[in-house]
PDB file of C-alpha atoms in Angstrom:
ATOM      1  CA  MET A   6     -45.663  43.284  93.676  1.00  0.00           C
ATOM      2  CA  SER A   7     -47.737  40.763  91.757  1.00  0.00           C
ATOM      3  CA  VAL A   8     -46.489  38.685  88.848  1.00  0.00           C
ATOM      4  CA  LYS A   9     -48.903  40.554  86.578  1.00  0.00           C
ATOM      5  CA  ALA A  10     -47.445  43.894  87.636  1.00  0.00           C
ATOM      6  CA  TRP A  11     -43.903  42.669  87.000  1.00  0.00           C
ATOM      7  CA  LEU A  12     -44.977  41.366  83.616  1.00  0.00           C
ATOM      8  CA  MET A  13     -46.487  44.731  82.695  1.00  0.00           C
ATOM      9  CA  ILE A  14     -43.281  46.493  83.721  1.00  0.00           C
ATOM     10  CA  ILE A  15     -41.168  44.112  81.659  1.00  0.00           C
ATOM     11  CA  LEU A  16     -43.437  44.497  78.642  1.00  0.00           C
ATOM     12  CA  GLY A  17     -43.375  48.272  79.017  1.00  0.00           C
ATOM     13  CA  LEU A  18     -39.591  48.334  79.186  1.00  0.00           C
ATOM     14  CA  ALA A  19     -39.368  46.044  76.167  1.00  0.00           C
ATOM     15  CA  ALA A  20     -41.737  48.281  74.198  1.00  0.00           C
ATOM     16  CA  ALA A  21     -39.755  51.363  75.183  1.00  0.00           C
ATOM     17  CA  ALA A  22     -36.506  49.689  74.148  1.00  0.00           C
ATOM     18  CA  LEU A  23     -38.003  48.618  70.834  1.00  0.00           C
ATOM     19  CA  GLY A  24     -39.370  52.102  70.226  1.00  0.00           C
ATOM     20  CA  GLY A  25     -35.963  53.565  70.984  1.00  0.00           C
ATOM     21  CA  ALA A  26     -34.360  51.128  68.569  1.00  0.00           C
ATOM     22  CA  PHE A  27     -36.834  52.084  65.840  1.00  0.00           C
ATOM     23  CA  GLY A  28     -36.154  55.761  66.498  1.00  0.00           C
ATOM     24  CA  TRP A  29     -32.418  55.205  66.217  1.00  0.00           C
ATOM     25  CA  ALA A  30     -32.796  53.174  63.016  1.00  0.00           C
ATOM     26  CA  GLY A  31     -35.042  55.743  61.347  1.00  0.00           C
ATOM     27  CA  HIS A  32     -32.692  58.546  62.327  1.00  0.00           C
ATOM     28  CA  GLU A  33     -29.677  56.615  61.014  1.00  0.00           C
ATOM     29  CA  LEU A  34     -31.419  56.081  57.688  1.00  0.00           C
ATOM     30  CA  SER A  35     -32.325  59.726  57.238  1.00  0.00           C
ATOM     31  CA  SER A  36     -29.414  61.449  59.004  1.00  0.00           C
ATOM     32  CA  PRO A  37     -26.523  59.074  59.734  1.00  0.00           C
ATOM     33  CA  ALA A  38     -23.664  60.205  61.944  1.00  0.00           C
ATOM     34  CA  ARG A  39     -21.404  62.328  59.759  1.00  0.00           C
ATOM     35  CA  ARG A  40     -18.016  60.811  59.062  1.00  0.00           C
ATOM     36  CA  PRO A  41     -15.209  63.261  59.889  1.00  0.00           C
ATOM     37  CA  LEU A  42     -12.158  63.711  57.699  1.00  0.00           C
ATOM     38  CA  GLN A  43      -9.767  60.805  58.231  1.00  0.00           C
ATOM     39  CA  ASP A  44      -5.983  60.917  58.503  1.00  0.00           C
ATOM     40  CA  TYR A  45      -5.613  59.448  55.021  1.00  0.00           C
ATOM     41  CA  HIS A  46      -7.861  62.190  53.627  1.00  0.00           C
ATOM     42  CA  HIS A  47      -5.612  64.847  55.149  1.00  0.00           C
ATOM     43  CA  GLU A  48      -2.503  63.065  53.837  1.00  0.00           C
ATOM     44  CA  PHE A  49      -3.892  62.881  50.320  1.00  0.00           C
ATOM     45  CA  LEU A  50      -5.015  66.506  50.209  1.00  0.00           C
ATOM     46  CA  ALA A  51      -1.684  67.711  51.582  1.00  0.00           C
ATOM     47  CA  ASN A  52       0.293  65.742  48.978  1.00  0.00           C
ATOM     48  CA  THR A  53      -1.880  65.579  45.876  1.00  0.00           C
ATOM     49  CA  ALA A  54       1.084  65.599  43.474  1.00  0.00           C
ATOM     50  CA  GLU A  55       2.364  62.371  45.032  1.00  0.00           C
ATOM     51  CA  HIS A  56      -0.929  60.830  43.931  1.00  0.00           C
ATOM     52  CA  GLY A  57      -0.578  62.153  40.389  1.00  0.00           C
ATOM     53  CA  VAL A  58      -3.474  64.608  40.598  1.00  0.00           C
ATOM     54  CA  ARG A  59      -4.434  68.151  41.392  1.00  0.00           C
ATOM     55  CA  VAL A  60      -7.516  68.762  43.540  1.00  0.00           C
ATOM     56  CA  GLU A  61      -9.692  71.877  43.669  1.00  0.00           C
ATOM     57  CA  SER A  62     -12.352  72.482  46.319  1.00  0.00           C
ATOM     58  CA  PHE A  63     -15.538  74.409  45.514  1.00  0.00           C
ATOM     59  CA  ARG A  64     -19.265  74.593  46.246  1.00  0.00           C
ATOM     60  CA  LEU A  65     -22.290  74.439  44.007  1.00  0.00           C
ATOM     61  CA  LYS A  66     -24.781  77.299  43.977  1.00  0.00           C
ATOM     62  CA  ASP A  67     -26.957  75.369  46.446  1.00  0.00           C
ATOM     63  CA  GLY A  68     -24.058  74.996  48.891  1.00  0.00           C
ATOM     64  CA  THR A  69     -23.081  71.411  48.035  1.00  0.00           C
ATOM     65  CA  PRO A  70     -19.353  70.940  48.852  1.00  0.00           C
ATOM     66  CA  CYS A  71     -17.377  69.431  45.955  1.00  0.00           C
ATOM     67  CA  LEU A  72     -13.925  68.432  44.758  1.00  0.00           C
ATOM     68  CA  MET A  73     -12.538  68.460  41.222  1.00  0.00           C
ATOM     69  CA  MET A  74      -9.668  66.049  40.489  1.00  0.00           C
ATOM     70  CA  GLU A  75      -7.524  66.055  37.353  1.00  0.00           C
ATOM     71  CA  PRO A  76      -4.405  64.107  36.383  1.00  0.00           C
ATOM     72  CA  LEU A  77      -1.194  66.102  36.372  1.00  0.00           C
ATOM     73  CA  PRO A  78      -0.539  67.295  32.804  1.00  0.00           C
ATOM     74  CA  ASP A  79       3.098  66.162  32.942  1.00  0.00           C
ATOM     75  CA  GLY A  80       1.957  62.545  33.313  1.00  0.00           C
ATOM     76  CA  ARG A  81       3.290  61.906  36.815  1.00  0.00           C
ATOM     77  CA  LEU A  82       1.441  59.055  38.512  1.00  0.00           C
ATOM     78  CA  GLY A  83       0.906  57.893  42.052  1.00  0.00           C
ATOM     79  CA  ARG A  84       1.350  54.269  43.076  1.00  0.00           C
ATOM     80  CA  ARG A  85      -2.297  53.379  42.497  1.00  0.00           C
ATOM     81  CA  GLY A  86      -2.269  55.092  39.129  1.00  0.00           C
ATOM     82  CA  ARG A  87       0.734  53.083  38.005  1.00  0.00           C
ATOM     83  CA  VAL A  88      -0.921  49.830  39.094  1.00  0.00           C
ATOM     84  CA  ILE A  89      -4.181  50.420  37.223  1.00  0.00           C
ATOM     85  CA  ARG A  90      -2.394  51.468  34.032  1.00  0.00           C
ATOM     86  CA  GLU A  91      -0.292  48.303  34.221  1.00  0.00           C
ATOM     87  CA  GLN A  92      -3.444  46.199  34.705  1.00  0.00           C
ATOM     88  CA  LEU A  93      -5.234  47.839  31.805  1.00  0.00           C
ATOM     89  CA  GLY A  94      -2.171  47.658  29.597  1.00  0.00           C
ATOM     90  CA  ALA A  95      -1.821  43.944  30.309  1.00  0.00           C
ATOM     91  CA  GLU A  96      -5.417  43.496  29.119  1.00  0.00           C
ATOM     92  CA  GLY A  97      -4.648  45.310  25.884  1.00  0.00           C
ATOM     93  CA  VAL A  98      -6.826  48.317  26.709  1.00  0.00           C
ATOM     94  CA  ASP A  99      -6.081  51.334  24.526  1.00  0.00           C
ATOM     95  CA  LEU A 100      -5.059  53.944  27.110  1.00  0.00           C
ATOM     96  CA  PRO A 101      -4.607  57.678  26.540  1.00  0.00           C
ATOM     97  CA  PRO A 102      -1.156  59.041  27.440  1.00  0.00           C
ATOM     98  CA  ALA A 103      -0.723  59.599  31.178  1.00  0.00           C
ATOM     99  CA  GLY A 104      -1.859  63.107  32.073  1.00  0.00           C
ATOM    100  CA  GLN A 105      -4.357  63.407  29.229  1.00  0.00           C
ATOM    101  CA  VAL A 106      -8.061  63.851  30.044  1.00  0.00           C
ATOM    102  CA  THR A 107     -10.566  62.202  27.711  1.00  0.00           C
ATOM    103  CA  GLY A 108     -13.756  62.611  29.756  1.00  0.00           C
ATOM    104  CA  THR A 109     -15.295  63.445  33.115  1.00  0.00           C
ATOM    105  CA  LEU A 110     -16.681  61.080  35.753  1.00  0.00           C
ATOM    106  CA  VAL A 111     -18.962  62.029  38.638  1.00  0.00           C
ATOM    107  CA  LEU A 112     -18.479  59.755  41.672  1.00  0.00           C
ATOM    108  CA  VAL A 113     -21.259  59.445  44.277  1.00  0.00           C
ATOM    109  CA  HIS A 114     -20.397  58.116  47.739  1.00  0.00           C
ATOM    110  CA  GLY A 115     -22.430  55.767  49.920  1.00  0.00           C
ATOM    111  CA  ARG A 116     -24.313  56.169  53.191  1.00  0.00           C
ATOM    112  CA  LYS A 117     -22.151  57.342  56.108  1.00  0.00           C
ATOM    113  CA  GLY A 118     -19.461  58.344  53.601  1.00  0.00           C
ATOM    114  CA  ARG A 119     -18.194  61.642  52.266  1.00  0.00           C
ATOM    115  CA  LYS A 120     -16.634  62.900  49.073  1.00  0.00           C
ATOM    116  CA  GLU A 121     -13.058  62.489  50.359  1.00  0.00           C
ATOM    117  CA  ASP A 122     -13.609  58.734  50.678  1.00  0.00           C
ATOM    118  CA  TYR A 123     -13.397  58.612  46.879  1.00  0.00           C
ATOM    119  CA  LEU A 124     -10.067  60.390  46.536  1.00  0.00           C
ATOM    120  CA  LEU A 125      -8.266  57.061  46.133  1.00  0.00           C
ATOM    121  CA  ILE A 126     -10.826  55.922  43.569  1.00  0.00           C
ATOM    122  CA  GLY A 127     -10.354  59.213  41.773  1.00  0.00           C
ATOM    123  CA  GLU A 128      -6.580  58.751  41.757  1.00  0.00           C
ATOM    124  CA  ARG A 129      -6.986  55.518  39.826  1.00  0.00           C
ATOM    125  CA  LEU A 130      -9.561  56.836  37.375  1.00  0.00           C
ATOM    126  CA  CYS A 131      -7.575  60.027  36.756  1.00  0.00           C
ATOM    127  CA  ALA A 132      -4.602  57.828  35.862  1.00  0.00           C
ATOM    128  CA  ALA A 133      -6.815  56.080  33.304  1.00  0.00           C
ATOM    129  CA  GLY A 134      -7.571  59.392  31.603  1.00  0.00           C
ATOM    130  CA  PHE A 135     -10.521  60.928  33.419  1.00  0.00           C
ATOM    131  CA  ARG A 136     -11.315  64.049  35.361  1.00  0.00           C
ATOM    132  CA  CYS A 137     -13.287  63.176  38.509  1.00  0.00           C
ATOM    133  CA  LEU A 138     -15.915  65.225  40.334  1.00  0.00           C
ATOM    134  CA  LEU A 139     -16.903  64.386  43.910  1.00  0.00           C
ATOM    135  CA  ALA A 140     -19.661  65.877  46.080  1.00  0.00           C
ATOM    136  CA  ASP A 141     -20.950  65.453  49.616  1.00  0.00           C
ATOM    137  CA  MET A 142     -24.491  64.125  49.490  1.00  0.00           C
ATOM    138  CA  PRO A 143     -27.185  65.691  51.715  1.00  0.00           C
ATOM    139  CA  ALA A 144     -26.843  64.720  55.411  1.00  0.00           C
ATOM    140  CA  HIS A 145     -23.222  63.696  54.751  1.00  0.00           C
ATOM    141  CA  GLY A 146     -19.838  65.355  55.009  1.00  0.00           C
ATOM    142  CA  GLU A 147     -20.193  69.138  55.053  1.00  0.00           C
ATOM    143  CA  HIS A 148     -23.468  69.286  53.108  1.00  0.00           C
ATOM    144  CA  PRO A 149     -25.906  71.749  54.706  1.00  0.00           C
ATOM    145  CA  ALA A 150     -28.999  69.563  54.190  1.00  0.00           C
ATOM    146  CA  LYS A 151     -30.129  67.418  57.117  1.00  0.00           C
ATOM    147  CA  VAL A 152     -31.738  64.354  55.516  1.00  0.00           C
ATOM    148  CA  ILE A 153     -31.111  61.980  52.609  1.00  0.00           C
ATOM    149  CA  THR A 154     -33.752  60.344  50.396  1.00  0.00           C
ATOM    150  CA  PHE A 155     -31.553  57.913  48.425  1.00  0.00           C
ATOM    151  CA  GLY A 156     -32.002  59.592  45.069  1.00  0.00           C
ATOM    152  CA  LEU A 157     -35.597  60.792  45.165  1.00  0.00           C
ATOM    153  CA  ARG A 158     -34.566  64.383  45.870  1.00  0.00           C
ATOM    154  CA  GLU A 159     -30.868  64.108  45.039  1.00  0.00           C
ATOM    155  CA  ALA A 160     -31.156  62.973  41.412  1.00  0.00           C
ATOM    156  CA  GLY A 161     -30.257  66.404  40.052  1.00  0.00           C
ATOM    157  CA  ILE A 162     -27.039  66.838  42.023  1.00  0.00           C
ATOM    158  CA  PRO A 163     -24.690  64.920  39.673  1.00  0.00           C
ATOM    159  CA  ALA A 164     -25.775  66.869  36.571  1.00  0.00           C
ATOM    160  CA  SER A 165     -25.546  70.174  38.459  1.00  0.00           C
ATOM    161  CA  LEU A 166     -22.068  69.187  39.609  1.00  0.00           C
ATOM    162  CA  LEU A 167     -20.992  68.457  36.036  1.00  0.00           C
ATOM    163  CA  SER A 168     -22.525  71.643  34.633  1.00  0.00           C
ATOM    164  CA  GLU A 169     -21.248  74.028  37.302  1.00  0.00           C
ATOM    165  CA  ALA A 170     -17.778  72.464  37.441  1.00  0.00           C
ATOM    166  CA  SER A 171     -17.347  72.632  33.668  1.00  0.00           C
ATOM    167  CA  ALA A 172     -18.259  76.328  33.708  1.00  0.00           C
ATOM    168  CA  ARG A 173     -16.063  77.085  36.710  1.00  0.00           C
ATOM    169  CA  PHE A 174     -12.964  75.206  35.554  1.00  0.00           C
ATOM    170  CA  HIS A 175     -13.451  75.734  31.801  1.00  0.00           C
ATOM    171  CA  PHE A 176     -13.603  72.168  30.550  1.00  0.00           C
ATOM    172  CA  PRO A 177     -16.118  70.562  28.149  1.00  0.00           C
ATOM    173  CA  ASP A 178     -19.022  68.858  29.901  1.00  0.00           C
ATOM    174  CA  GLN A 179     -18.952  65.948  27.449  1.00  0.00           C
ATOM    175  CA  PRO A 180     -18.282  63.097  27.410  1.00  0.00           C
ATOM    176  CA  ALA A 181     -19.283  62.220  30.979  1.00  0.00           C
ATOM    177  CA  GLY A 182     -19.953  59.090  33.010  1.00  0.00           C
ATOM    178  CA  LEU A 183     -21.479  58.407  36.413  1.00  0.00           C
ATOM    179  CA  LEU A 184     -20.504  56.019  39.228  1.00  0.00           C
ATOM    180  CA  GLY A 185     -22.185  55.354  42.560  1.00  0.00           C
ATOM    181  CA  MET A 186     -21.832  52.833  45.361  1.00  0.00           C
ATOM    182  CA  SER A 187     -24.539  51.620  47.739  1.00  0.00           C
ATOM    183  CA  MET A 188     -26.682  54.696  48.516  1.00  0.00           C
ATOM    184  CA  GLY A 189     -24.639  56.496  45.871  1.00  0.00           C
ATOM    185  CA  GLY A 190     -25.660  53.818  43.407  1.00  0.00           C
ATOM    186  CA  ALA A 191     -29.311  54.620  44.076  1.00  0.00           C
ATOM    187  CA  VAL A 192     -28.642  58.327  43.559  1.00  0.00           C
ATOM    188  CA  ALA A 193     -26.745  57.542  40.352  1.00  0.00           C
ATOM    189  CA  VAL A 194     -29.547  55.377  38.934  1.00  0.00           C
ATOM    190  CA  HIS A 195     -32.103  58.114  39.586  1.00  0.00           C
ATOM    191  CA  ALA A 196     -29.753  60.698  38.076  1.00  0.00           C
ATOM    192  CA  ALA A 197     -29.166  58.628  34.948  1.00  0.00           C
ATOM    193  CA  ALA A 198     -32.910  58.157  34.449  1.00  0.00           C
ATOM    194  CA  GLN A 199     -33.664  61.880  34.346  1.00  0.00           C
ATOM    195  CA  GLU A 200     -34.771  63.461  31.089  1.00  0.00           C
ATOM    196  CA  ARG A 201     -31.860  64.810  29.049  1.00  0.00           C
ATOM    197  CA  ALA A 202     -29.365  63.270  31.475  1.00  0.00           C
ATOM    198  CA  PRO A 203     -25.801  63.944  30.228  1.00  0.00           C
ATOM    199  CA  TRP A 204     -24.284  60.533  30.991  1.00  0.00           C
ATOM    200  CA  LYS A 205     -22.693  58.191  28.453  1.00  0.00           C
ATOM    201  CA  ALA A 206     -22.278  55.271  30.874  1.00  0.00           C
ATOM    202  CA  LEU A 207     -23.131  54.218  34.418  1.00  0.00           C
ATOM    203  CA  VAL A 208     -21.388  52.045  37.028  1.00  0.00           C
ATOM    204  CA  VAL A 209     -23.306  50.869  40.107  1.00  0.00           C
ATOM    205  CA  ILE A 210     -21.542  49.004  42.917  1.00  0.00           C
ATOM    206  CA  SER A 211     -23.271  47.151  45.775  1.00  0.00           C
ATOM    207  CA  SER A 212     -26.657  48.850  45.483  1.00  0.00           C
ATOM    208  CA  PHE A 213     -30.278  47.765  45.871  1.00  0.00           C
ATOM    209  CA  ASP A 214     -33.526  47.455  43.976  1.00  0.00           C
ATOM    210  CA  ARG A 215     -35.850  48.455  46.831  1.00  0.00           C
ATOM    211  CA  LEU A 216     -34.677  49.912  50.137  1.00  0.00           C
ATOM    212  CA  ASP A 217     -37.487  48.540  52.297  1.00  0.00           C
ATOM    213  CA  SER A 218     -36.870  44.942  51.260  1.00  0.00           C
ATOM    214  CA  ALA A 219     -33.101  45.379  51.553  1.00  0.00           C
ATOM    215  CA  ILE A 220     -33.532  46.555  55.153  1.00  0.00           C
ATOM    216  CA  GLN A 221     -35.961  43.775  56.010  1.00  0.00           C
ATOM    217  CA  ASN A 222     -33.743  41.072  54.520  1.00  0.00           C
ATOM    218  CA  ASN A 223     -30.682  42.476  56.278  1.00  0.00           C
ATOM    219  CA  VAL A 224     -32.343  42.348  59.711  1.00  0.00           C
ATOM    220  CA  ALA A 225     -34.125  39.055  59.033  1.00  0.00           C
ATOM    221  CA  SER A 226     -30.818  37.355  58.228  1.00  0.00           C
ATOM    222  CA  ARG A 227     -29.728  38.129  61.797  1.00  0.00           C
ATOM    223  CA  VAL A 228     -32.854  37.858  63.952  1.00  0.00           C
ATOM    224  CA  GLY A 229     -35.552  36.233  61.815  1.00  0.00           C
ATOM    225  CA  ASP A 230     -38.387  37.265  59.500  1.00  0.00           C
ATOM    226  CA  THR A 231     -40.793  38.491  62.195  1.00  0.00           C
ATOM    227  CA  LEU A 232     -38.380  40.995  63.690  1.00  0.00           C
ATOM    228  CA  GLY A 233     -37.190  41.899  60.203  1.00  0.00           C
ATOM    229  CA  LYS A 234     -40.705  42.976  59.195  1.00  0.00           C
ATOM    230  CA  LEU A 235     -41.241  44.759  62.514  1.00  0.00           C
ATOM    231  CA  TRP A 236     -37.931  46.587  62.189  1.00  0.00           C
ATOM    232  CA  ARG A 237     -38.728  47.711  58.648  1.00  0.00           C
ATOM    233  CA  ALA A 238     -42.125  49.031  59.722  1.00  0.00           C
ATOM    234  CA  GLY A 239     -40.848  50.838  62.812  1.00  0.00           C
ATOM    235  CA  ALA A 240     -37.771  52.345  61.185  1.00  0.00           C
ATOM    236  CA  GLY A 241     -39.841  53.251  58.139  1.00  0.00           C
ATOM    237  CA  TRP A 242     -42.377  55.152  60.241  1.00  0.00           C
ATOM    238  CA  VAL A 243     -39.628  57.222  61.879  1.00  0.00           C
ATOM    239  CA  TYR A 244     -37.946  57.796  58.509  1.00  0.00           C
ATOM    240  CA  GLN A 245     -41.216  59.045  57.022  1.00  0.00           C
ATOM    241  CA  MET A 246     -41.746  61.420  59.944  1.00  0.00           C
ATOM    242  CA  ARG A 247     -38.293  62.900  59.378  1.00  0.00           C
ATOM    243  CA  THR A 248     -38.300  63.088  55.575  1.00  0.00           C
ATOM    244  CA  GLY A 249     -41.894  62.950  54.360  1.00  0.00           C
ATOM    245  CA  VAL A 250     -40.907  59.937  52.245  1.00  0.00           C
ATOM    246  CA  ARG A 251     -42.120  56.369  52.738  1.00  0.00           C
ATOM    247  CA  LEU A 252     -39.490  53.631  52.532  1.00  0.00           C
ATOM    248  CA  GLU A 253     -41.623  51.938  49.889  1.00  0.00           C
ATOM    249  CA  GLN A 254     -41.071  54.951  47.636  1.00  0.00           C
ATOM    250  CA  ILE A 255     -37.300  54.457  47.675  1.00  0.00           C
ATOM    251  CA  CYS A 256     -36.775  52.055  44.817  1.00  0.00           C
ATOM    252  CA  SER A 257     -34.137  52.011  42.112  1.00  0.00           C
ATOM    253  CA  ASP A 258     -35.727  49.336  39.958  1.00  0.00           C
ATOM    254  CA  ALA A 259     -38.300  51.722  38.450  1.00  0.00           C
ATOM    255  CA  PRO A 260     -35.788  54.326  37.206  1.00  0.00           C
ATOM    256  CA  ALA A 261     -33.402  51.530  36.176  1.00  0.00           C
ATOM    257  CA  SER A 262     -36.103  50.178  33.861  1.00  0.00           C
ATOM    258  CA  ARG A 263     -35.918  53.442  31.889  1.00  0.00           C
ATOM    259  CA  LEU A 264     -32.152  53.504  31.321  1.00  0.00           C
ATOM    260  CA  SER A 265     -30.749  53.353  27.810  1.00  0.00           C
ATOM    261  CA  ILE A 266     -27.043  53.977  28.484  1.00  0.00           C
ATOM    262  CA  PRO A 267     -24.516  51.162  29.080  1.00  0.00           C
ATOM    263  CA  VAL A 268     -24.610  49.970  32.705  1.00  0.00           C
ATOM    264  CA  LEU A 269     -21.999  47.993  34.651  1.00  0.00           C
ATOM    265  CA  MET A 270     -23.040  46.562  38.021  1.00  0.00           C
ATOM    266  CA  ALA A 271     -20.794  44.838  40.561  1.00  0.00           C
ATOM    267  CA  HIS A 272     -21.624  43.282  43.923  1.00  0.00           C
ATOM    268  CA  GLY A 273     -19.774  41.349  46.601  1.00  0.00           C
ATOM    269  CA  THR A 274     -20.905  37.738  46.883  1.00  0.00           C
ATOM    270  CA  ALA A 275     -20.676  37.867  50.704  1.00  0.00           C
ATOM    271  CA  ASP A 276     -22.497  41.196  51.156  1.00  0.00           C
ATOM    272  CA  ARG A 277     -24.799  41.068  54.207  1.00  0.00           C
ATOM    273  CA  VAL A 278     -25.670  44.770  54.296  1.00  0.00           C
ATOM    274  CA  ILE A 279     -27.268  44.720  50.845  1.00  0.00           C
ATOM    275  CA  PRO A 280     -27.584  41.044  49.878  1.00  0.00           C
ATOM    276  CA  ILE A 281     -26.423  40.239  46.373  1.00  0.00           C
ATOM    277  CA  GLY A 282     -29.961  39.189  45.440  1.00  0.00           C
ATOM    278  CA  SER A 283     -31.094  42.788  45.830  1.00  0.00           C
ATOM    279  CA  GLY A 284     -28.366  43.927  43.453  1.00  0.00           C
ATOM    280  CA  LYS A 285     -29.228  41.231  40.933  1.00  0.00           C
ATOM    281  CA  ARG A 286     -32.886  42.229  40.968  1.00  0.00           C
ATOM    282  CA  LEU A 287     -31.801  45.784  40.210  1.00  0.00           C
ATOM    283  CA  PHE A 288     -29.728  44.476  37.310  1.00  0.00           C
ATOM    284  CA  GLN A 289     -32.658  42.404  36.031  1.00  0.00           C
ATOM    285  CA  SER A 290     -34.843  45.513  35.979  1.00  0.00           C
ATOM    286  CA  LEU A 291     -32.670  47.079  33.253  1.00  0.00           C
ATOM    287  CA  PRO A 292     -34.241  47.068  29.769  1.00  0.00           C
ATOM    288  CA  LEU A 293     -33.419  44.029  27.650  1.00  0.00           C
ATOM    289  CA  MET A 294     -31.864  46.135  24.903  1.00  0.00           C
ATOM    290  CA  THR A 295     -29.630  48.139  27.257  1.00  0.00           C
ATOM    291  CA  GLU A 296     -25.950  47.197  27.072  1.00  0.00           C
ATOM    292  CA  LYS A 297     -25.098  45.843  30.497  1.00  0.00           C
ATOM    293  CA  GLU A 298     -22.635  43.709  32.422  1.00  0.00           C
ATOM    294  CA  TRP A 299     -22.782  42.064  35.853  1.00  0.00           C
ATOM    295  CA  ILE A 300     -19.697  41.319  37.975  1.00  0.00           C
ATOM    296  CA  ASP A 301     -19.578  39.063  41.037  1.00  0.00           C
ATOM    297  CA  VAL A 302     -16.763  40.192  43.347  1.00  0.00           C
ATOM    298  CA  PRO A 303     -15.783  36.882  44.999  1.00  0.00           C
ATOM    299  CA  ASP A 304     -16.014  36.684  48.813  1.00  0.00           C
ATOM    300  CA  ALA A 305     -16.373  40.472  49.135  1.00  0.00           C
ATOM    301  CA  ASP A 306     -18.715  42.024  51.670  1.00  0.00           C
ATOM    302  CA  HIS A 307     -20.259  45.483  51.600  1.00  0.00           C
ATOM    303  CA  HIS A 308     -17.303  47.186  53.218  1.00  0.00           C
ATOM    304  CA  ASN A 309     -14.384  45.621  51.344  1.00  0.00           C
ATOM    305  CA  VAL A 310     -15.834  45.175  47.846  1.00  0.00           C
ATOM    306  CA  LEU A 311     -13.335  47.716  46.490  1.00  0.00           C
ATOM    307  CA  ILE A 312     -10.274  46.370  48.312  1.00  0.00           C
ATOM    308  CA  THR A 313     -10.119  42.642  47.598  1.00  0.00           C
ATOM    309  CA  ASP A 314      -7.711  40.981  45.175  1.00  0.00           C
ATOM    310  CA  PHE A 315     -10.342  41.251  42.447  1.00  0.00           C
ATOM    311  CA  PRO A 316      -9.313  43.966  39.932  1.00  0.00           C
ATOM    312  CA  ILE A 317     -12.545  45.941  40.284  1.00  0.00           C
ATOM    313  CA  TYR A 318     -10.944  49.292  39.457  1.00  0.00           C
ATOM    314  CA  ALA A 319      -9.593  47.963  36.176  1.00  0.00           C
ATOM    315  CA  SER A 320     -13.075  46.657  35.340  1.00  0.00           C
ATOM    316  CA  VAL A 321     -14.621  50.057  36.082  1.00  0.00           C
ATOM    317  CA  ALA A 322     -11.960  51.971  34.145  1.00  0.00           C
ATOM    318  CA  ARG A 323     -12.250  49.626  31.158  1.00  0.00           C
ATOM    319  CA  TRP A 324     -16.022  50.156  31.055  1.00  0.00           C
ATOM    320  CA  MET A 325     -15.698  53.917  31.222  1.00  0.00           C
ATOM    321  CA  LEU A 326     -12.918  54.021  28.621  1.00  0.00           C
ATOM    322  CA  ARG A 327     -15.096  51.993  26.275  1.00  0.00           C
ATOM    323  CA  HIS A 328     -18.154  54.204  26.592  1.00  0.00           C
ATOM    324  CA  VAL A 329     -17.082  57.635  27.874  1.00  0.00           C
ATOM    325  CA  LYS A 330     -14.955  58.821  25.007  1.00  0.00           C
ATOM    326  CA  PRO A 331     -14.859  61.785  22.614  1.00  0.00           C
TER     327      PRO A 331
END
């Protein structure tokens, strides 16, 4: 076989491999592998009182699986609840009595996550005086939908969750706040920018301004700019075929520019999945007159931003207590 023939074979195999990689990447963006329930999820749900909360499972009218978490009315706390109340108390934060609910928070998980991943977050925020509502996003957990569009089509889910849960469990739908991380941050920004949105405050952790540039920068940091651009284009084409949405349409900076509620944003300084620059550009897109705060989480990457020594939960709870109140 000639050298030219061998070269054609090698180029063909390389093209096939690259096409397969693009197909995988586009599929992972639109329909990531669903994370099963973990052992710690089962432990929590089997022993909710030990965590100082009660948990109720339900579904929205559209089939979205949800959880409602409330602090125990007798004021019993789990270990994490005791820690966050001690932290807030040491800062002089005016806390409601343990077991009392002063508002409702909707928590939106990130890509490849599921609602149960936020049970431990909910434990802390319930201890600070909030009721927490959690939902599986489309293409995640037990949600029946097959693809995710990072907020473009999911923006109405948080408000529906708040409205239907308040009717089902007979609690007032105000005051209410919204929190999202990564993909969930994008959903939360879109949700907060909707007309007549019910939110008093927003917290966004480790999210992006524009998804296409975040993907390109992520890949480029590992293999260079040329492959980064090629990867974005190839994965974007597959994503569009699966969802009908172009990657360029998935941007949080435009809805963020319309927000008028107080916004707290936090980002790990060592994040390589969504570089901190992407988060800062999202923050800079907020209106000048909007009350806002930025937090650098030192040395945190995308996956441990909530579990470093930095008291991020106290920062989140303090923000919500300040703005989500009767």
